[in-house]
Short mmCIF file of C-alpha atoms in Angstrom, two decimals:
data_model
loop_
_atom_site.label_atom_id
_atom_site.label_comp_id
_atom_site.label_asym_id
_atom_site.label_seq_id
_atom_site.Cartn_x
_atom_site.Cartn_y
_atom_site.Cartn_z
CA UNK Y 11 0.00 0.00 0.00
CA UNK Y 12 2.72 2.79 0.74
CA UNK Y 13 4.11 1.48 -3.13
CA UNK Y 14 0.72 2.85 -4.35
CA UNK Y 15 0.78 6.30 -1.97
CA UNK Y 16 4.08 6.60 -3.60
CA UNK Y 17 3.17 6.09 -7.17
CA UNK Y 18 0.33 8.13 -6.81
CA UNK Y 19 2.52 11.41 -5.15
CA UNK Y 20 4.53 11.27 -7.56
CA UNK Y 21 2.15 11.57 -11.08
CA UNK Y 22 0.23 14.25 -8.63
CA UNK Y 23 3.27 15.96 -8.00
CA UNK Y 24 4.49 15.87 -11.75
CA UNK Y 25 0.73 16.79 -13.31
CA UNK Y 26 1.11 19.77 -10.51
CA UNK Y 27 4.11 20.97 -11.77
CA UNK Y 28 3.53 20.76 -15.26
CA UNK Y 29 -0.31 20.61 -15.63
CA UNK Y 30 0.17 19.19 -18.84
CA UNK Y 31 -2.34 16.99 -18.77
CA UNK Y 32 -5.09 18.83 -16.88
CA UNK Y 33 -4.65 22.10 -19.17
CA UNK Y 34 -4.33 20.12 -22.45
CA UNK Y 35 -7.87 18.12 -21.19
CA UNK Y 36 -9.60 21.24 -19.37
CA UNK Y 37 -8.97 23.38 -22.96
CA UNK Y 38 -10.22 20.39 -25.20
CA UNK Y 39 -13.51 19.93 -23.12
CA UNK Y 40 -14.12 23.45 -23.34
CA UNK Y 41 -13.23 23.23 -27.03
CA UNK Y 42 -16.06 20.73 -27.25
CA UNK Y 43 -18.35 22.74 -25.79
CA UNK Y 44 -17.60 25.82 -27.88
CA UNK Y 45 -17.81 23.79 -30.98
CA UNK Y 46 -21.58 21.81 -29.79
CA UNK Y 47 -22.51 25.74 -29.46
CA UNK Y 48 -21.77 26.45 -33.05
CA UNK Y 49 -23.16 23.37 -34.75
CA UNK Y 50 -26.26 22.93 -33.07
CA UNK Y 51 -27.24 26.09 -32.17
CA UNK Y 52 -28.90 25.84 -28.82
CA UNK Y 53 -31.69 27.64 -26.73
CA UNK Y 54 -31.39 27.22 -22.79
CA UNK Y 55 -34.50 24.77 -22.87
CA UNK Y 56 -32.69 22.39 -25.55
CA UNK Y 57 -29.12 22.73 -23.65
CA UNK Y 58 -31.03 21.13 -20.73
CA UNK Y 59 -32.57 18.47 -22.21
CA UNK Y 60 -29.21 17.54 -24.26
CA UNK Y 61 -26.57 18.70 -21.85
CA UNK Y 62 -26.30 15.84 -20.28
CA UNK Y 63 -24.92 14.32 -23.74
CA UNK Y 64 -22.63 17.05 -24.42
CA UNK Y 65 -20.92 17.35 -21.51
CA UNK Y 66 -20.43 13.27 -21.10
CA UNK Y 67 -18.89 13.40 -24.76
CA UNK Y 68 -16.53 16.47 -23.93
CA UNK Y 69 -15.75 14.43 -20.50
CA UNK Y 70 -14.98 10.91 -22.65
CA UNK Y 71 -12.74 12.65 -25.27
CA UNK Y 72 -11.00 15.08 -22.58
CA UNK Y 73 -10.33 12.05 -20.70
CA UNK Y 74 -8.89 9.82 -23.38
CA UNK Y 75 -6.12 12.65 -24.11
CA UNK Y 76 -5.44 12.43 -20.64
CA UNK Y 77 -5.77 8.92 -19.87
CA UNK Y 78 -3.47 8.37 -23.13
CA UNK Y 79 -0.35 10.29 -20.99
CA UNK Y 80 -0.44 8.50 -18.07
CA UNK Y 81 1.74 5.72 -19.17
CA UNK Y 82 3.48 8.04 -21.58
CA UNK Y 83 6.05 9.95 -19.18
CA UNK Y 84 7.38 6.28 -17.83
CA UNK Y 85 7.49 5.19 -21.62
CA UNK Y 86 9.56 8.20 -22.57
CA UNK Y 87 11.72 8.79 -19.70
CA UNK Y 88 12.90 4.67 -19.71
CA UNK Y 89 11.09 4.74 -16.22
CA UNK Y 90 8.74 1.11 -16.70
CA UNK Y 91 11.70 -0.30 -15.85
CA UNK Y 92 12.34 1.58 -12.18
CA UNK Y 93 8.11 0.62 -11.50
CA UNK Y 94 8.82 -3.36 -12.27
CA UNK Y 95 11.85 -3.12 -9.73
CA UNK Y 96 10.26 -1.06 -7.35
CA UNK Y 97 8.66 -3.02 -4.20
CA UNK Y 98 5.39 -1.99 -5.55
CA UNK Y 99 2.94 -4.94 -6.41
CA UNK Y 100 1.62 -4.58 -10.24
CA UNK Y 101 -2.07 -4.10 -8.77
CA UNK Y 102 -0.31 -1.12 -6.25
CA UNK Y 103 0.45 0.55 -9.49
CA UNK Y 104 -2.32 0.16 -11.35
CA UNK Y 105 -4.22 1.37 -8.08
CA UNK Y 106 -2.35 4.31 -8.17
CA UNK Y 107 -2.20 4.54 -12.05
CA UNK Y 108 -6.15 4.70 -11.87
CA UNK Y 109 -6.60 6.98 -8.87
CA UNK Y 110 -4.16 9.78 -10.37
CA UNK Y 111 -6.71 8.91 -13.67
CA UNK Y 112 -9.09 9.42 -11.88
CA UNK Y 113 -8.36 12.38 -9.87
CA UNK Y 114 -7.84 14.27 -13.27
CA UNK Y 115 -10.55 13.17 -14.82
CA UNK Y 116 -12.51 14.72 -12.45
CA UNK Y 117 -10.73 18.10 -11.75
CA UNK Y 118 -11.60 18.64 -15.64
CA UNK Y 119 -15.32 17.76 -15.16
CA UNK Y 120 -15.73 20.16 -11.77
CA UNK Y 121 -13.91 23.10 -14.15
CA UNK Y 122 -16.07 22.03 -16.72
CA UNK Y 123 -19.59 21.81 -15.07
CA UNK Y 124 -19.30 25.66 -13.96
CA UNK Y 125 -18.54 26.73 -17.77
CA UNK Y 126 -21.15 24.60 -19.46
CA UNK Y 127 -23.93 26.44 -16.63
CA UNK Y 128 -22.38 29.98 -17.81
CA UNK Y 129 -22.30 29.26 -21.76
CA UNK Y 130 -26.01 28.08 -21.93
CA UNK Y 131 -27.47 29.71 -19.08
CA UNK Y 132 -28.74 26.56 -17.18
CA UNK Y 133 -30.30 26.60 -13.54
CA UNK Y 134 -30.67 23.02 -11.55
CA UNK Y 135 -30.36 22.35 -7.94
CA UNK Y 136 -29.23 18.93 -7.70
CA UNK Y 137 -25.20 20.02 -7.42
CA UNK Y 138 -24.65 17.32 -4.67
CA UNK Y 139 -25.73 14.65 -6.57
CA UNK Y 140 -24.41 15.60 -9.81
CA UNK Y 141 -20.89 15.39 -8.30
CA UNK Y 142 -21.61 11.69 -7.13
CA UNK Y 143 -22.24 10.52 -10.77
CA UNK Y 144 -19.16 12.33 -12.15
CA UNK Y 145 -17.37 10.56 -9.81
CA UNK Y 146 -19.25 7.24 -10.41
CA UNK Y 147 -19.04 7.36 -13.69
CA UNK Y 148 -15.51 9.08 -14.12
CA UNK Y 149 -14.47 5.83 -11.59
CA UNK Y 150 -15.67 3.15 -14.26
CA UNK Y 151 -14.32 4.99 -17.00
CA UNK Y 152 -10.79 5.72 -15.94
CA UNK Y 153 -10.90 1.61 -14.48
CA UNK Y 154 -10.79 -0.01 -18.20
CA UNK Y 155 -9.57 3.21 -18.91
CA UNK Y 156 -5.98 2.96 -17.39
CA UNK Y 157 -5.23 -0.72 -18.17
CA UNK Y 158 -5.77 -0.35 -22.13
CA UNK Y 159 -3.59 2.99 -21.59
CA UNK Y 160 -0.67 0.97 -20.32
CA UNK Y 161 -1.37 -1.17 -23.50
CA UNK Y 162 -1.86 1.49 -26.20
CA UNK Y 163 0.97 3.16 -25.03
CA UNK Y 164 3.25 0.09 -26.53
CA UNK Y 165 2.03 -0.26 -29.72
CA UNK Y 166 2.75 1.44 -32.97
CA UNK Y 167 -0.39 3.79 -33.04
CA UNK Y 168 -0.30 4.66 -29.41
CA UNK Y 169 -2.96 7.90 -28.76
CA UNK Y 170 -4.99 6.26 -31.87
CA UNK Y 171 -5.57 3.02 -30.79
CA UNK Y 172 -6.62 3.96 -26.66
CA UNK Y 173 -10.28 5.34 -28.05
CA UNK Y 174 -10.79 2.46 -29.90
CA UNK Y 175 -10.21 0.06 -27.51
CA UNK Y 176 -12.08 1.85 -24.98
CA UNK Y 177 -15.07 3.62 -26.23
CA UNK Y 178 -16.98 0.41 -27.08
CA UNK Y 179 -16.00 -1.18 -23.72
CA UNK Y 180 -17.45 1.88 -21.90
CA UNK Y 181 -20.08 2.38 -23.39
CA UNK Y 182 -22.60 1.10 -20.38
CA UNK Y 183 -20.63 3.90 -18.40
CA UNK Y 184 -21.51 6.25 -20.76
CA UNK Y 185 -25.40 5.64 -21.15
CA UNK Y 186 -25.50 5.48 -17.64
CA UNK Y 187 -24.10 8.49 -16.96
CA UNK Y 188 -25.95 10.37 -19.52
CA UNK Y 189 -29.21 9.54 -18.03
CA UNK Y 190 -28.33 10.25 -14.58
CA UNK Y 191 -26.64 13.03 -15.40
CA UNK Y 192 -29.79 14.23 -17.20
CA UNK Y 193 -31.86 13.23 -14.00
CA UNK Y 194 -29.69 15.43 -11.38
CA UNK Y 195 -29.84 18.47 -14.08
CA UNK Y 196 -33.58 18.05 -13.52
CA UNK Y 197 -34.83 15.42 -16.13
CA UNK Y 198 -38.18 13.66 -15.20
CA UNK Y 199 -36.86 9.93 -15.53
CA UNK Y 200 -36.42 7.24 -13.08
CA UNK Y 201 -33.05 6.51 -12.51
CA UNK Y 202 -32.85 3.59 -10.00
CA UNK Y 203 -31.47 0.86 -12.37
CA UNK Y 204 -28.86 3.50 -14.18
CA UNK Y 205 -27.06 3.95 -10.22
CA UNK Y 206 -26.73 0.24 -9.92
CA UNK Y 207 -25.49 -0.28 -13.06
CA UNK Y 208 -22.50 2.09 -12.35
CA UNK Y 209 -21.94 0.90 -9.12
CA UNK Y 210 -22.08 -2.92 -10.67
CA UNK Y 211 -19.68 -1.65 -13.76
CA UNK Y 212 -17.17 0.35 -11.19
CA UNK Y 213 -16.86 -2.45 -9.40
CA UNK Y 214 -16.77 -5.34 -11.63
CA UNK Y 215 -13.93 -3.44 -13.88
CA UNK Y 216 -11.94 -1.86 -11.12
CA UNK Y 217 -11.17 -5.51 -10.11
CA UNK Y 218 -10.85 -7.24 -13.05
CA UNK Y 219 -8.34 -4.84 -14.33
CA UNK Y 220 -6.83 -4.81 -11.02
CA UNK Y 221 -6.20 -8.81 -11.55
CA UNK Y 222 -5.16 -8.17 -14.84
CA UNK Y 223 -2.94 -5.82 -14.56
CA UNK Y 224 0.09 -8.10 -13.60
CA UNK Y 225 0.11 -9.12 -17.45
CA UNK Y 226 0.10 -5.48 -18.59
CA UNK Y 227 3.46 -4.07 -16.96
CA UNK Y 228 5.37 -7.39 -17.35
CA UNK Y 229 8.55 -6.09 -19.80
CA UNK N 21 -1.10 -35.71 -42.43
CA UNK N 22 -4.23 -36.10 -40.02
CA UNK N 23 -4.83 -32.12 -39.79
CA UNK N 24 -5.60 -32.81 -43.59
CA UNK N 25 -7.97 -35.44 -43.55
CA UNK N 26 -9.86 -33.62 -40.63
CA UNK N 27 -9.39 -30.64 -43.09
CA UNK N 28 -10.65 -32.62 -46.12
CA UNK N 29 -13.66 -33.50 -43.94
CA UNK N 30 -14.68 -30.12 -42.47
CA UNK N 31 -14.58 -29.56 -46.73
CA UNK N 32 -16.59 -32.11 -47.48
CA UNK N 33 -19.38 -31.96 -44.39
CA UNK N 34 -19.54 -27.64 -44.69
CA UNK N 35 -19.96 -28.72 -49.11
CA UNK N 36 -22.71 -30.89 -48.04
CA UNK N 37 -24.64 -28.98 -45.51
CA UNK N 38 -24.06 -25.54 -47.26
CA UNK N 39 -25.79 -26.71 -50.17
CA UNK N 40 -28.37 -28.59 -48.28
CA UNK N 41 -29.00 -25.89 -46.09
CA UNK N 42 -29.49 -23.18 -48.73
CA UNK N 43 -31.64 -25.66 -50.62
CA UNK N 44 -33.96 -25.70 -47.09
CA UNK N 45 -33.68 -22.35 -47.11
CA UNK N 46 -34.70 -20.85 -50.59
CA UNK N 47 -37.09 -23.95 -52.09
CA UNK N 48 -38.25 -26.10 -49.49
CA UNK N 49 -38.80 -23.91 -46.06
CA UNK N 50 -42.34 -22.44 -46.79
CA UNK N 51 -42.75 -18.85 -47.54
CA UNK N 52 -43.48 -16.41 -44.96
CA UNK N 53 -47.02 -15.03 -44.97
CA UNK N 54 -46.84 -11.48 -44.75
CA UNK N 55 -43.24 -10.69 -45.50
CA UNK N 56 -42.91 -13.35 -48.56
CA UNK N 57 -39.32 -14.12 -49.97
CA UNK N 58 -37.69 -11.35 -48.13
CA UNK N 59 -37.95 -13.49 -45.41
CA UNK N 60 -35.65 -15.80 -46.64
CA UNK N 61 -32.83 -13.69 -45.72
CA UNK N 62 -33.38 -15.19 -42.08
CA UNK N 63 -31.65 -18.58 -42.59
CA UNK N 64 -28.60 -16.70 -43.63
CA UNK N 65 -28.89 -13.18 -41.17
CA UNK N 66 -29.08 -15.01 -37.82
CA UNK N 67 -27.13 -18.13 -38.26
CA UNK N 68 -24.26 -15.91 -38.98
CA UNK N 69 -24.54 -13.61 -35.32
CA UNK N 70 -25.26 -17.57 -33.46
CA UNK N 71 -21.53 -18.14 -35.63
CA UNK N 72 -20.53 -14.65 -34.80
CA UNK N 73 -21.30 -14.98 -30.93
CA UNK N 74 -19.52 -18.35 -31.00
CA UNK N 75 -16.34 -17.11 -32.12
CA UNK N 76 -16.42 -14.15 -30.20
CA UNK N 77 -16.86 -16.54 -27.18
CA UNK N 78 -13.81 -18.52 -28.22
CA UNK N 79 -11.65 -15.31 -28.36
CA UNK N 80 -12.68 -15.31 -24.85
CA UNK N 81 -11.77 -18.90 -23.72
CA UNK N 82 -8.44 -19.21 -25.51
CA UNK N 83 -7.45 -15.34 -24.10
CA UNK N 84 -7.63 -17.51 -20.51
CA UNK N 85 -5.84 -20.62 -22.33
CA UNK N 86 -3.06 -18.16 -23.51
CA UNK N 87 -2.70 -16.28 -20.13
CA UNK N 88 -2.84 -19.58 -18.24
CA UNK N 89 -0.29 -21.83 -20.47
CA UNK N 90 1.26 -19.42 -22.35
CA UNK N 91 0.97 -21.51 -25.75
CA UNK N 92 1.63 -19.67 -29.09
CA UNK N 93 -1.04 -21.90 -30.74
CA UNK N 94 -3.91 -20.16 -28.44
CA UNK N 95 -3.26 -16.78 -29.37
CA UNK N 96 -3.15 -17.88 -32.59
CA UNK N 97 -6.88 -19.71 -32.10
CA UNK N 98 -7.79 -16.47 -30.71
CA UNK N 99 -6.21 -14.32 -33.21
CA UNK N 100 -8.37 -16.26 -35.64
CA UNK N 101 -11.54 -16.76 -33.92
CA UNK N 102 -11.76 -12.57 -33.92
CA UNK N 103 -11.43 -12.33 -37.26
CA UNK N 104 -13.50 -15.14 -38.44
CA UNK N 105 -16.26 -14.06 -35.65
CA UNK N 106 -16.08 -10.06 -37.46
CA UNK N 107 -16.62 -11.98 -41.00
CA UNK N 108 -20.03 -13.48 -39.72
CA UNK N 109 -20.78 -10.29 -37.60
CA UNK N 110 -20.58 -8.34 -40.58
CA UNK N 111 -22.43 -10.42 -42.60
CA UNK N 112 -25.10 -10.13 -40.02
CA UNK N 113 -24.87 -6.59 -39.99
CA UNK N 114 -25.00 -6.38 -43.89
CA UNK N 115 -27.95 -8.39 -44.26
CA UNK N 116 -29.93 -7.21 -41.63
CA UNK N 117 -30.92 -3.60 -43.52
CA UNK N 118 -31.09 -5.36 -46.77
CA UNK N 119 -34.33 -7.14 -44.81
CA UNK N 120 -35.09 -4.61 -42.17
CA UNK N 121 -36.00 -1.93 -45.20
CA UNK N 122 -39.16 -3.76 -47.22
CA UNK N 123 -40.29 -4.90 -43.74
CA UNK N 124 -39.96 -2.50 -41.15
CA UNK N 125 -39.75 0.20 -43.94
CA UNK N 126 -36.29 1.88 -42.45
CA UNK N 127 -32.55 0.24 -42.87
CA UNK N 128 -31.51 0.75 -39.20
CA UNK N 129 -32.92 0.65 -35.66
CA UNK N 130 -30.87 1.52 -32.32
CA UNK N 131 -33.12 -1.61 -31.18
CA UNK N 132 -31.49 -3.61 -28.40
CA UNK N 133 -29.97 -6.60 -30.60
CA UNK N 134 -29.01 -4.63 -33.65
CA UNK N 135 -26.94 -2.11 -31.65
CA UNK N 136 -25.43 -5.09 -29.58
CA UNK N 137 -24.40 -6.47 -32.62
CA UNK N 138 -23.06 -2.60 -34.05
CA UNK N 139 -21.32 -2.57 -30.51
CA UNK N 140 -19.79 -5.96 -30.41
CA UNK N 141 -18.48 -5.49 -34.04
CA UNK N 142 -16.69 -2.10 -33.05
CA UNK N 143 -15.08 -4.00 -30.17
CA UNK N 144 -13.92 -6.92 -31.93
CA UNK N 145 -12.59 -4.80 -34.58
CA UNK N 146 -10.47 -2.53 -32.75
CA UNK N 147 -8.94 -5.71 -30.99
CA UNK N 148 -7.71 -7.03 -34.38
CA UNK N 149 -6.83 -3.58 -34.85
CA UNK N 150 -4.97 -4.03 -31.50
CA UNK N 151 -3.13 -6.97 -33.28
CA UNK N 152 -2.15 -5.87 -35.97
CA UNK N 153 -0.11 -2.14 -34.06
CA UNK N 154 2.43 -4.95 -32.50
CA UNK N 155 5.62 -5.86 -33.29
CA UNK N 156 6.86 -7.96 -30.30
CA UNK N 157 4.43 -11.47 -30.64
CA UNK N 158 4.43 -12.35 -26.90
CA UNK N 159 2.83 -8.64 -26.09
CA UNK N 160 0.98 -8.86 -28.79
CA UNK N 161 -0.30 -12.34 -27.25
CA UNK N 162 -0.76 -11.16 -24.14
CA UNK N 163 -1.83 -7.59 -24.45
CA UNK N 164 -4.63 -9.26 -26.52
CA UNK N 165 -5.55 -12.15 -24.24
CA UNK N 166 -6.33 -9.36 -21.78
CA UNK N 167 -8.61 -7.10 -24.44
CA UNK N 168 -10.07 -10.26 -25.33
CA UNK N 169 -10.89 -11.37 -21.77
CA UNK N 170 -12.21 -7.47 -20.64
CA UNK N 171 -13.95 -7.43 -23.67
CA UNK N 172 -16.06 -10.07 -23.64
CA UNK N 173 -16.68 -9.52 -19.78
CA UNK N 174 -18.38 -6.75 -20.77
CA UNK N 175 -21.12 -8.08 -23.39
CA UNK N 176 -23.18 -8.95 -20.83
CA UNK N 177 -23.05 -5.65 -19.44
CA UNK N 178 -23.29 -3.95 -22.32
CA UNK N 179 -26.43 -5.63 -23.21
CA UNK N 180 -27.95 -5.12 -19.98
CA UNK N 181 -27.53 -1.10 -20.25
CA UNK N 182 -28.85 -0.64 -24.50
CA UNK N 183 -31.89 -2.88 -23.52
CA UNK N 184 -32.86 -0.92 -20.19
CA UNK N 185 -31.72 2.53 -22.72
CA UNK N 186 -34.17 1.07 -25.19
CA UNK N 187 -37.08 0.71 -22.95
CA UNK N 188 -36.69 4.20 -22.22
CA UNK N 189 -36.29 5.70 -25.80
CA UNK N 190 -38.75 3.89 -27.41
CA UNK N 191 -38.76 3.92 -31.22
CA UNK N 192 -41.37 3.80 -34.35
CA UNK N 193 -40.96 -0.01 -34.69
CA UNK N 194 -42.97 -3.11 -34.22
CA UNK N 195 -41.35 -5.68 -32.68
CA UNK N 196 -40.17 -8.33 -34.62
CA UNK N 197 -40.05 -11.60 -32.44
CA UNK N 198 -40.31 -14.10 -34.90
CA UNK N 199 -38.53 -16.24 -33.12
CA UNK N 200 -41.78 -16.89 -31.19
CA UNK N 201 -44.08 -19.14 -33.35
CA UNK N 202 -41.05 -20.55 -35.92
CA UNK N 203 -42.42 -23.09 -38.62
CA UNK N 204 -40.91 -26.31 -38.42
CA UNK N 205 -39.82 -26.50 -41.82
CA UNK N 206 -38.18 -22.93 -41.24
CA UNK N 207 -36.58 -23.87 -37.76
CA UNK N 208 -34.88 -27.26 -39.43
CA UNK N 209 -33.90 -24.88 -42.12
CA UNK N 210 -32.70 -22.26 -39.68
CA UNK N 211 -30.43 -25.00 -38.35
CA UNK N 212 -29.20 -26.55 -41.37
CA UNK N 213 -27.92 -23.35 -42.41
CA UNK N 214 -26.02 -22.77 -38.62
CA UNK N 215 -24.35 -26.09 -38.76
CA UNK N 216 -23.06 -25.23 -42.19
CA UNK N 217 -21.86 -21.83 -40.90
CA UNK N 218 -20.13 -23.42 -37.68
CA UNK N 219 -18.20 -25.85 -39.86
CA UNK N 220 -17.16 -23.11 -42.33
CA UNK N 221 -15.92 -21.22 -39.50
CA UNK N 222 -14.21 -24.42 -38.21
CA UNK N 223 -12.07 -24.53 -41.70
CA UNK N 224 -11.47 -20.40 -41.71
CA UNK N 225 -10.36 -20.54 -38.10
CA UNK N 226 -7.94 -23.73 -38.99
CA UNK N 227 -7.00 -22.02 -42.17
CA UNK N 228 -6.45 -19.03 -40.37
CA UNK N 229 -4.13 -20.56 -37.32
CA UNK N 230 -1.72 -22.51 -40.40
CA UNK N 231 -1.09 -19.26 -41.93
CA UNK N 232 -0.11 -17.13 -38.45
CA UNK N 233 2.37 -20.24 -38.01
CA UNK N 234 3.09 -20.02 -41.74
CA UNK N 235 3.91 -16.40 -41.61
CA UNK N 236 6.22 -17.22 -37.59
CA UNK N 237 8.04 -19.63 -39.18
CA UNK N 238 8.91 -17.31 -42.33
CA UNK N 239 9.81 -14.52 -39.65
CA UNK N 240 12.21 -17.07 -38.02
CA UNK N 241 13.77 -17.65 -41.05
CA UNK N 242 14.22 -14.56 -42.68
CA UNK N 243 15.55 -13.38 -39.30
CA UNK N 244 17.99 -16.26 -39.64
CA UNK N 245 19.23 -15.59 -42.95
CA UNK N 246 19.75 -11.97 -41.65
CA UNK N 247 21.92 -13.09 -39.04
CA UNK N 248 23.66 -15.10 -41.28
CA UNK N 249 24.33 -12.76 -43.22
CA UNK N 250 25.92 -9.96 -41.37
CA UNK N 251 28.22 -12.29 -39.63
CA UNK N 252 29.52 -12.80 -43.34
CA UNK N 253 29.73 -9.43 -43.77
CA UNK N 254 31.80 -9.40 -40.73
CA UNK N 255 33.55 -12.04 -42.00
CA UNK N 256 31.96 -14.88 -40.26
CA UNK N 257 31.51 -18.28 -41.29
CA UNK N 258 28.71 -19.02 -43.08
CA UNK N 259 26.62 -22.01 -42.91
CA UNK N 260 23.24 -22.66 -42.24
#
C-alpha cells in the first residue's frame, strides 16, 4: 500500500508541476463545448434536455487525451523499468495509475460543469448529486480506462488506438451516466437501475483490471 | 497428415450442408405469410450472429488458455476466432438492412440486438486492430488475451444497459419476435444453415491458425538468414 501512496505522489506531484495533462484536457472539453454551441445552435431549454450528452462526450474525449499520458512519461523517460523493480505490487500501481486517472478526470469535469452552466445559461439544484455521478461514472471509465492505456501506449499507433479500444468497452458507463446526469440536471426519468449499473460496472472493472494488470506491466 | 484429412472433412461436411442448407432455405422452407421471400434472408442473417457470438466466445476462452499456459497456438486460435467471428458479424450486420427496409420500412434501428451487434463489431474490430499495431508477438499475445478477456466480460453488461436505454427511448418499430411461433420446416432450415456456418468457420479458423504459423516460421527464417548474413559481412563463417 505505501508502493501505491508513492506512485500516486509522484504523477500528482508531476501533473502539478507541469499541468500538462489537466490544461491540455480542461482546454479540449471546453473546445467541445464551444464547438456543440456552433453546430447545433442551442436555446437554454434544448441545452437542458441535451446537456447531459454534451458534456459526457466532452468528459470521454477530454479524458482519453489524458488517460493516453499516463503511461506516456514512464514510456519516454525509460522509467517502466524503475516501477517493475520497485517493491510496488503490479495491482499497487495500477491502483495508483487509476486513482491519479481518476483524480484528473474529475478536476476537468468540476472546471467544466461551472462553464457549461455559464455558456447556456442553465439553472438546476441537484449540485450534490451531480458530483456523485461524475465521480461514479468518471471511476468506471478511468478503471478499463488505465489498463488499455498501459497497452496502447506500446504499440505502434499509441494515442490512436486507446479510443478504440475503450469507447466500445465503456459504453454502459456512458449511457448510464448520460441519463443520470440528465436526471440530477432536472430530467423527469427514473433513474434507480442507471445507479446500480455504475456501481455494478465500477466495481466489476476496477477488479478485473486490477487482476489483470500483472500481465500489462510485465517487460 | 491427419490435420488434412480432418481438413478434407470439415470440406466435405460444410460442401454438403451448405448446399443442403441453402436448398432448405430458398425452395423447401415455406414462404413467410406477410413478409414473402424477403424473409428468406433469415436462414442466412441469424445463423451468422449464433456463428458470430460463438467465435467471439472462443476469443474469450483461448485469451484464458493463452494467459494460463502461455501456448503460441492459443493466441493464434484467438487471433483467428476474432477475425473469423467479425466476418459473420458483418455479414449479419449487412444483411440485416437489406431485410429490415421492405419490412420494417427503415434500414436501421438503435433496437437492443441490432446495436449489440453494431457494438460488439466495433469491439472486436479494434482488438484485431490491437493486433495488428504490435511488433513484439508475446505482447501482442498477451496484451490481446487481456482485451479479449475485458472485452467479452463486458457483453453482458453492455447488453444489460442498450436494452434498459431502449425501454426508455422507445422507437417507431414493431417488434419483430419471430422467433416466437417458428415453422418447423423454417426452424430445421434455420439450423441446417447454422451447422453449415459453424463448420465453415471451423475450416477459416484452422486455415487461419496454419497461416499465423506459416507467416512465424517465415519470420524465423528470414531473421535467420539476416543473421547469417551480417556475420559474413563481418567475415563470419557461413553455414546454415
Amino acid at each position: 500500500m505505501s508502493g501505491l501512496a508513492t506512485i500516486l505522489r509522484k504523477d500528482l506531484k508531476i501533473e502539478l508541476r507541469t499541468k500538462e495533462a489537466l490544461s491540455a484536457s480542461f482546454v479540449f472539453a471546453v473546445l467541445v463545448l464551444v464547438i456543440f454551441n456552433f453546430t447545433l445552435i442551442l436555446t437554454s431549454d434544448e441545452a437542458l434536455r441535451l446537456g447531459a450528452g454534451f458534456l459526457w462526450i466532452a468528459f470521454a474525449f477530454s479524458g482519453i487525451l489524458s488517460l493516453n499520458r499516463s503511461f506516456a512519461l514512464e514510456r519516454e523517460e525509460g522509467c517502466t523499468q524503475g516501477l517493475l523493480i520497485s517493491p510496488a505490487e503490479p495491482g499497487s500501481i495500477y491502483l495508483a495509475k487509476f486513482l491519479a486517472n481518476v483524480i484528473l478526470m474529475l478536476t476537468t469535469e468540476l472546471l467544466v460543469v461551472p462553464l457549461f452552466v455559464v455558456f447556456f445559461n442553465i439553472e438546476f439544484e441537484r449540485v450534490g448529486l451531480l458530483i456523485l455521478i461524475l465521480a461514479l461514472g468518471t471511476i468506471g471509465f478511468s478503471s478499463v480506462g488505465t489498463l488499455f492505456s498501459a497497452i496502447a501506449v506500446h504499440t505502434r499507433m499509441r494515442e490512436v488506438l486507446l479510443p478504440l479500444l475503450l469507447l466500445p468497452v465503456t459504453v454502459p458507463v456512458l449511457i448510464a451516466s448520460v441519463e443520470t446526469t440528465a436526471y440530477a440536471l432536472g430530467a423527469d426519468i427514473t433513474v434507480a437501475f442507471w445507479f446500480r449499473l455504475l456501481i455494478v460496472y465500477d466495481i466489476v472493472f476496477v477488479t478485473a483490471s486490477y487482476l489483470v494488470f500483472e500481465y500489462v506491466i510485465q517487460e | 497428415m491427419r490435420t488434412q484429412s480432418i481438413d478434407r472433412l470439415l470440406i466435405i461436411l460444410a460442401t454438403i450442408t451448405l448446399i443442403a442448407g441453402l436448398y432448405l432455405a430458398l425452395f423447401w422452407a415455406p414462404r413467410e405469410n406477410t413478409m414473402g421471400d424477403v424473409q428468406r434472408i433469415f436462414y442466412i442473417h441469424v445463423p451468422a450472429a449464433w456463428t458470430s457470438f460463438v467465435a467471439f466466445f472462443l476469443v474469450f476462452v483461448y485469451s484464458i488458455a493463452y494467459l494460463a499456459r502461455r501456448r503460441r497456438s492459443r493466441d493464434a486460435l484467438a487471433a483467428a476466432c476474432a477475425e473469423v467471428g467479425l466476418v459473420f458479424a458483418t455479414i449479419n450486420l449487412a444483411t440485416g438492412p437489406i431485410w429490415a427496409r421492405p419490412v420494417w420500412g427503415i434500414w436501421w434501428t438503435w433496437d437492443a440486438r441490432l446495436t449489440m451487434m453494431l457494438v460488439l463489431w466495433l469491439m472486436y474490430v479494434a482488438y484485431v486492430m490491437l493486433r495488428h499495431y504490435m511488433i513484439d508477438p508475446e505482447r501482442r499475445a498477451t496484451f490481446s488475451a487481456v482485451v479479449g478477456i475485458i472485452g467479452f466480460l463486458n457483453v453482458p453488461i453492455v447488453y444489460m444497459s442498450i436494452r434498459w436505454w431502449r425501454t426508455q427511448h422507445p422507437q417507431p418499430v414493431i417488434a419483430g419476435g419471430s422467433d416466437s411461433g417458428l415453422d418447423p420446416k423454417m426452424r430445421l432450415a434455420l439450423l441446417a444453415c447454422w451447422v453449415a456456418f459453424i463448420l465453415l468457420c471451423a475450416i477459416l479458423v484452422r486455415r487461419r491458425v496454419r497461416l499465423s504459423a506459416l507467416i512465424d516460421e517465415l519470420d524465423a527464417l528470414q531473421a535467420h538468414t539476416e543473421g547469417n548474413h551480417i556475420s559474413a559481412e563481418f567475415g563470419g563463417t557461413e553455414h546454415s
